């Protein structure tokens, strides 16, 4: 349930613009955020009340209570203390932060250090995850963590929408018969899962293939840090990143309705990045890939 303050943050006539935010809407879902390698990365899906990574913290993002952190490089986690402190200051519930299990102790130390410097409490629920772990956010939403490949422990996340569907053997029955079966304790429905949103964070291309379901998600958010032809793939992969060539090699696998390409290197001007990608994209991806700069 939103507080009056939360509502006012979302609907300010004069929004506090402390960090850039781009927005995309697709079939009832809104993707908001920004990502540039070594600068800052942050995303959220307001309808799902969750976000990914905390490299920056736009003022309006403060109202999002649940965050999934892919890894703890500073451009992906530096603003975590900012989120915690703002929510405390505004008398909001502490946020829940899901992150790689190996990083929990270090993040606890970070919050303690900020607590000592700031002299203000830093209340947050830190929850460590391993590849394969699932988080039930609600009756409808489940988030699954999967392995990615970076220079430190890292995870990707897939948000499933759960629905109940009548089992095939009962689909020809009348409503009264189905009701009687339910009352007698028979489970007449089965759970189906729809892959809605996947987020990879920073990863070598092996992270794209670690969990094939990501190729079916309605919306896929991934990094394409390098795009220039003269950038060596072997070096890029060693440091846990993806090149445009890696996407092109997998072009036929992407069934996603929307693919947000992001986290581009600062070595190239945005206009150069735009030109290179638009020139290289095959027709099958051209209208689905959104270049997030």
Coordinates of C-alpha atoms in Angstrom, one line a residue:
X1 CA 0.0 0.0 0.0
X2 CA 1.5 3.3 -1.1
X3 CA 2.0 6.1 1.4
X4 CA 1.1 9.7 0.5
X5 CA 4.8 10.5 0.3
X6 CA 5.4 7.6 -2.1
X7 CA 2.6 8.9 -4.4
X8 CA 4.0 12.4 -4.3
X9 CA 7.5 11.2 -5.2
X10 CA 6.1 9.4 -8.3
X11 CA 4.0 12.4 -9.5
X12 CA 6.0 15.5 -8.8
X13 CA 5.3 18.4 -11.2
X14 CA 9.0 19.3 -10.7
X15 CA 10.8 15.9 -10.5
X16 CA 14.2 15.7 -8.9
X17 CA 16.4 14.8 -11.8
X18 CA 19.6 13.6 -10.1
X19 CA 20.2 10.8 -12.6
X20 CA 19.2 10.1 -16.2
X21 CA 16.3 7.8 -16.8
X22 CA 15.1 6.4 -20.1
X23 CA 11.6 4.8 -20.3
X24 CA 10.1 2.1 -22.5
X25 CA 6.5 0.7 -22.2
X26 CA 5.5 -2.7 -23.6
X27 CA 2.3 -4.6 -23.0
X28 CA 1.5 -3.2 -19.6
X29 CA 5.1 -3.2 -18.3
X30 CA 7.4 -0.1 -18.0
X31 CA 11.1 -0.4 -18.1
X32 CA 12.9 2.6 -16.6
X33 CA 16.6 3.1 -16.1
X34 CA 20.0 3.8 -17.5
X35 CA 23.3 2.0 -17.9
X36 CA 26.8 2.9 -19.1
X37 CA 29.8 0.8 -18.4
X38 CA 32.0 2.1 -15.5
X39 CA 29.5 5.0 -14.9
X40 CA 26.3 3.6 -13.4
X41 CA 23.6 1.0 -14.0
X42 CA 20.0 1.0 -12.5
X43 CA 16.7 -0.4 -13.8
X44 CA 13.3 -0.9 -12.4
X45 CA 9.8 -2.2 -13.4
X46 CA 7.3 -0.2 -11.5
X47 CA 4.4 -2.5 -12.1
X48 CA 6.3 -5.4 -10.6
X49 CA 7.6 -3.2 -7.7
X50 CA 11.2 -4.4 -8.3
X51 CA 14.5 -3.1 -9.6
X52 CA 17.8 -4.4 -10.9
X53 CA 21.2 -3.0 -9.8
X54 CA 22.0 0.1 -7.8
X55 CA 24.8 1.9 -9.5
X56 CA 22.7 5.1 -9.2
X57 CA 19.5 6.0 -7.5
X58 CA 17.1 8.4 -9.3
X59 CA 14.9 10.1 -6.8
X60 CA 11.7 8.5 -7.9
X61 CA 13.3 5.0 -7.7
X62 CA 13.3 5.3 -3.9
X63 CA 9.7 4.1 -3.7
X64 CA 10.7 0.7 -5.2
X65 CA 11.1 -1.7 -2.2
X66 CA 12.7 -4.8 -3.8
X67 CA 16.0 -4.9 -5.6
X68 CA 18.0 -7.6 -7.4
X69 CA 21.8 -6.9 -7.6
X70 CA 23.7 -8.8 -10.3
X71 CA 27.2 -8.1 -8.8
X72 CA 28.9 -5.7 -6.6
X73 CA 31.1 -3.6 -8.9
X74 CA 30.7 0.0 -7.9
X75 CA 28.9 1.1 -11.1
X76 CA 26.2 -1.5 -10.1
X77 CA 26.0 -1.0 -6.3
X78 CA 27.5 2.3 -5.3
X79 CA 24.0 3.9 -4.6
X80 CA 22.8 1.1 -2.3
X81 CA 23.6 3.2 0.8
X82 CA 21.8 6.1 -0.8
X83 CA 18.6 4.1 -1.3
X84 CA 18.7 2.7 2.3
X85 CA 19.4 6.2 3.8
X86 CA 16.6 7.9 1.8
X87 CA 14.0 5.3 2.7
X88 CA 15.0 5.6 6.4
X89 CA 14.9 9.4 6.2
X90 CA 11.4 9.3 4.6
X91 CA 10.2 6.8 7.2
X92 CA 9.7 4.0 4.6
X93 CA 10.2 0.3 5.2
X94 CA 13.8 -0.9 4.8
X95 CA 14.4 -2.2 1.2
X96 CA 15.0 -5.9 0.5
X97 CA 18.2 -6.5 -1.5
X98 CA 18.8 -9.8 -3.2
X99 CA 22.4 -10.3 -4.3
X100 CA 25.0 -13.0 -4.9
X101 CA 25.5 -14.9 -1.6
X102 CA 29.3 -14.4 -1.8
X103 CA 28.7 -10.6 -1.6
X104 CA 26.5 -10.4 1.5
X105 CA 29.2 -10.1 4.1
X106 CA 31.0 -7.4 2.2
X107 CA 27.8 -5.3 1.7
X108 CA 27.0 -5.6 5.4
X109 CA 30.5 -4.2 6.1
X110 CA 29.8 -1.4 3.6
X111 CA 26.6 -0.4 5.3
X112 CA 28.3 -0.5 8.7
X113 CA 31.0 1.8 7.4
X114 CA 28.4 4.3 6.1
X115 CA 26.5 4.0 9.4
X116 CA 29.7 5.0 11.3
X117 CA 30.4 7.9 8.9
X118 CA 26.9 9.1 8.5
X119 CA 25.8 8.4 12.1
X120 CA 22.5 7.2 10.8
X121 CA 21.0 3.7 10.8
X122 CA 21.3 1.8 7.6
X123 CA 18.4 -0.8 7.8
X124 CA 18.2 -3.2 4.9
X125 CA 17.2 -6.8 4.4
X126 CA 20.1 -8.4 2.6
X127 CA 19.3 -11.8 1.1
X128 CA 22.1 -13.9 -0.6
X129 CA 21.2 -16.0 -3.7
X130 CA 22.8 -18.8 -5.6
X131 CA 22.2 -19.9 -9.2
X132 CA 18.9 -21.7 -9.3
X133 CA 17.3 -20.0 -6.2
X134 CA 13.8 -18.7 -6.6
X135 CA 12.2 -15.8 -4.8
X136 CA 8.4 -15.6 -4.6
X137 CA 7.5 -12.0 -4.7
X138 CA 3.7 -12.6 -4.8
X139 CA 1.2 -15.1 -5.9
X140 CA 1.8 -14.0 -9.4
X141 CA 5.5 -13.2 -9.6
X142 CA 8.5 -15.5 -9.1
X143 CA 12.1 -14.4 -9.7
X144 CA 14.8 -17.0 -10.6
X145 CA 18.5 -16.4 -10.3
X146 CA 20.8 -17.9 -12.8
X147 CA 24.5 -18.0 -13.3
X148 CA 26.3 -15.4 -15.4
X149 CA 30.1 -15.1 -16.1
X150 CA 31.9 -12.0 -14.8
X151 CA 35.2 -11.3 -13.0
X152 CA 33.4 -11.6 -9.6
X153 CA 30.4 -13.6 -8.5
X154 CA 27.4 -12.6 -10.6
X155 CA 23.8 -13.5 -11.3
X156 CA 21.2 -12.8 -13.8
X157 CA 17.5 -12.8 -13.0
X158 CA 14.3 -13.9 -14.7
X159 CA 10.9 -12.7 -13.6
X160 CA 8.1 -15.3 -14.2
X161 CA 4.4 -14.6 -14.1
X162 CA 2.5 -17.5 -12.6
X163 CA -1.0 -18.4 -13.7
X164 CA -3.4 -21.3 -13.0
X165 CA -4.7 -23.2 -16.0
X166 CA -7.3 -26.0 -15.9
X167 CA -5.6 -29.4 -16.5
X168 CA -6.4 -30.9 -20.0
X169 CA -8.3 -33.8 -18.5
X170 CA -10.9 -31.5 -16.9
X171 CA -11.4 -28.9 -19.6
X172 CA -14.5 -30.5 -21.0
X173 CA -16.3 -30.6 -17.6
X174 CA -19.2 -28.3 -16.6
X175 CA -18.5 -25.7 -14.0
X176 CA -20.4 -27.6 -11.3
X177 CA -18.4 -30.7 -11.9
X178 CA -15.1 -28.7 -11.6
X179 CA -16.4 -27.1 -8.4
X180 CA -17.3 -30.5 -6.9
X181 CA -13.8 -31.9 -7.7
X182 CA -12.2 -28.9 -6.1
X183 CA -14.3 -29.3 -3.0
X184 CA -13.4 -33.0 -2.8
X185 CA -9.7 -32.0 -2.7
X186 CA -8.8 -32.7 -6.3
X187 CA -6.2 -30.3 -7.8
X188 CA -7.9 -29.4 -11.1
X189 CA -5.5 -26.7 -12.1
X190 CA -1.8 -26.7 -13.0
X191 CA 0.6 -23.8 -12.7
X192 CA 2.0 -22.3 -15.9
X193 CA 4.8 -19.8 -16.0
X194 CA 5.3 -17.0 -18.5
X195 CA 8.8 -15.5 -18.8
X196 CA 8.2 -11.8 -18.6
X197 CA 11.5 -9.9 -17.9
X198 CA 15.1 -11.1 -17.9
X199 CA 18.1 -9.1 -16.7
X200 CA 21.7 -10.2 -17.2
X201 CA 23.9 -7.6 -15.6
X202 CA 27.5 -7.9 -16.8
X203 CA 28.5 -11.2 -18.4
X204 CA 30.6 -12.9 -21.0
X205 CA 28.4 -14.5 -23.7
X206 CA 28.3 -17.8 -21.8
X207 CA 25.9 -16.1 -19.5
X208 CA 23.5 -15.7 -22.4
X209 CA 23.5 -19.4 -22.8
X210 CA 23.5 -20.5 -19.2
X211 CA 19.7 -20.3 -18.9
X212 CA 18.0 -20.8 -22.3
X213 CA 14.7 -19.5 -21.0
X214 CA 16.0 -15.9 -21.2
X215 CA 15.7 -16.2 -25.0
X216 CA 11.9 -16.5 -24.6
X217 CA 11.3 -13.7 -22.2
X218 CA 8.9 -10.9 -23.3
X219 CA 11.5 -8.3 -22.4
X220 CA 15.3 -9.0 -22.2
X221 CA 17.7 -6.4 -20.8
X222 CA 21.4 -7.2 -21.5
X223 CA 24.8 -5.7 -21.8
X224 CA 26.5 -5.0 -25.1
X225 CA 29.6 -3.3 -23.7
X226 CA 31.7 -3.4 -26.8
X227 CA 30.6 -2.9 -30.4
X228 CA 33.7 -1.8 -32.4
X229 CA 35.1 -4.3 -35.0
X230 CA 38.7 -3.9 -33.7
X231 CA 37.9 -4.9 -30.1
X232 CA 39.2 -8.4 -29.5
X233 CA 36.5 -10.8 -28.3
X234 CA 39.0 -13.0 -26.4
X235 CA 40.0 -10.0 -24.1
X236 CA 36.4 -8.9 -23.8
X237 CA 35.2 -12.4 -22.7
X238 CA 38.1 -12.7 -20.2
X239 CA 36.9 -9.6 -18.4
X240 CA 33.3 -10.9 -18.3
X241 CA 31.7 -8.8 -21.0
X242 CA 29.7 -9.2 -24.3
X243 CA 30.5 -7.9 -27.8
X244 CA 28.0 -7.0 -30.5
X245 CA 29.4 -10.0 -32.4
X246 CA 28.2 -12.3 -29.7
X247 CA 24.6 -11.2 -30.2
X248 CA 24.9 -11.4 -33.9
X249 CA 26.1 -15.0 -33.6
X250 CA 23.0 -15.8 -31.6
X251 CA 20.5 -13.7 -33.7
X252 CA 18.3 -16.7 -34.5
X253 CA 17.9 -17.7 -30.9
X254 CA 16.2 -14.5 -29.7
X255 CA 12.5 -14.9 -29.5
X256 CA 12.1 -11.9 -27.2
X257 CA 9.5 -9.2 -28.2
X258 CA 11.8 -6.4 -26.9
X259 CA 15.6 -6.5 -26.4
X260 CA 17.2 -3.6 -24.5
X261 CA 20.9 -3.3 -25.4
X262 CA 22.8 -1.3 -22.8
X263 CA 26.0 -0.8 -20.7
X264 CA 28.0 0.5 -23.6
X265 CA 31.6 1.4 -23.2
X266 CA 32.5 5.1 -22.8
X267 CA 35.3 4.7 -25.3
X268 CA 33.0 5.5 -28.1
X269 CA 30.6 8.4 -28.6
X270 CA 26.9 7.5 -28.4
X271 CA 26.5 8.4 -32.1
X272 CA 29.2 6.0 -33.1
X273 CA 27.6 3.2 -31.1
X274 CA 24.2 3.9 -32.6
X275 CA 25.6 3.9 -36.2
X276 CA 27.6 0.6 -35.7
X277 CA 24.7 -1.3 -34.2
X278 CA 22.1 -0.1 -36.7
X279 CA 24.5 -1.0 -39.6
X280 CA 25.2 -4.5 -38.3
X281 CA 21.8 -5.6 -37.0
X282 CA 20.0 -8.3 -39.1
X283 CA 16.5 -7.6 -40.2
X284 CA 15.2 -10.2 -37.6
X285 CA 16.5 -8.0 -34.7
X286 CA 16.2 -4.5 -36.2
X287 CA 12.8 -3.6 -34.8
X288 CA 13.2 -5.5 -31.5
X289 CA 16.5 -4.2 -30.3
X290 CA 16.3 -0.9 -28.4
X291 CA 19.7 0.9 -28.1
X292 CA 19.7 2.4 -24.6
X293 CA 22.1 5.4 -24.6

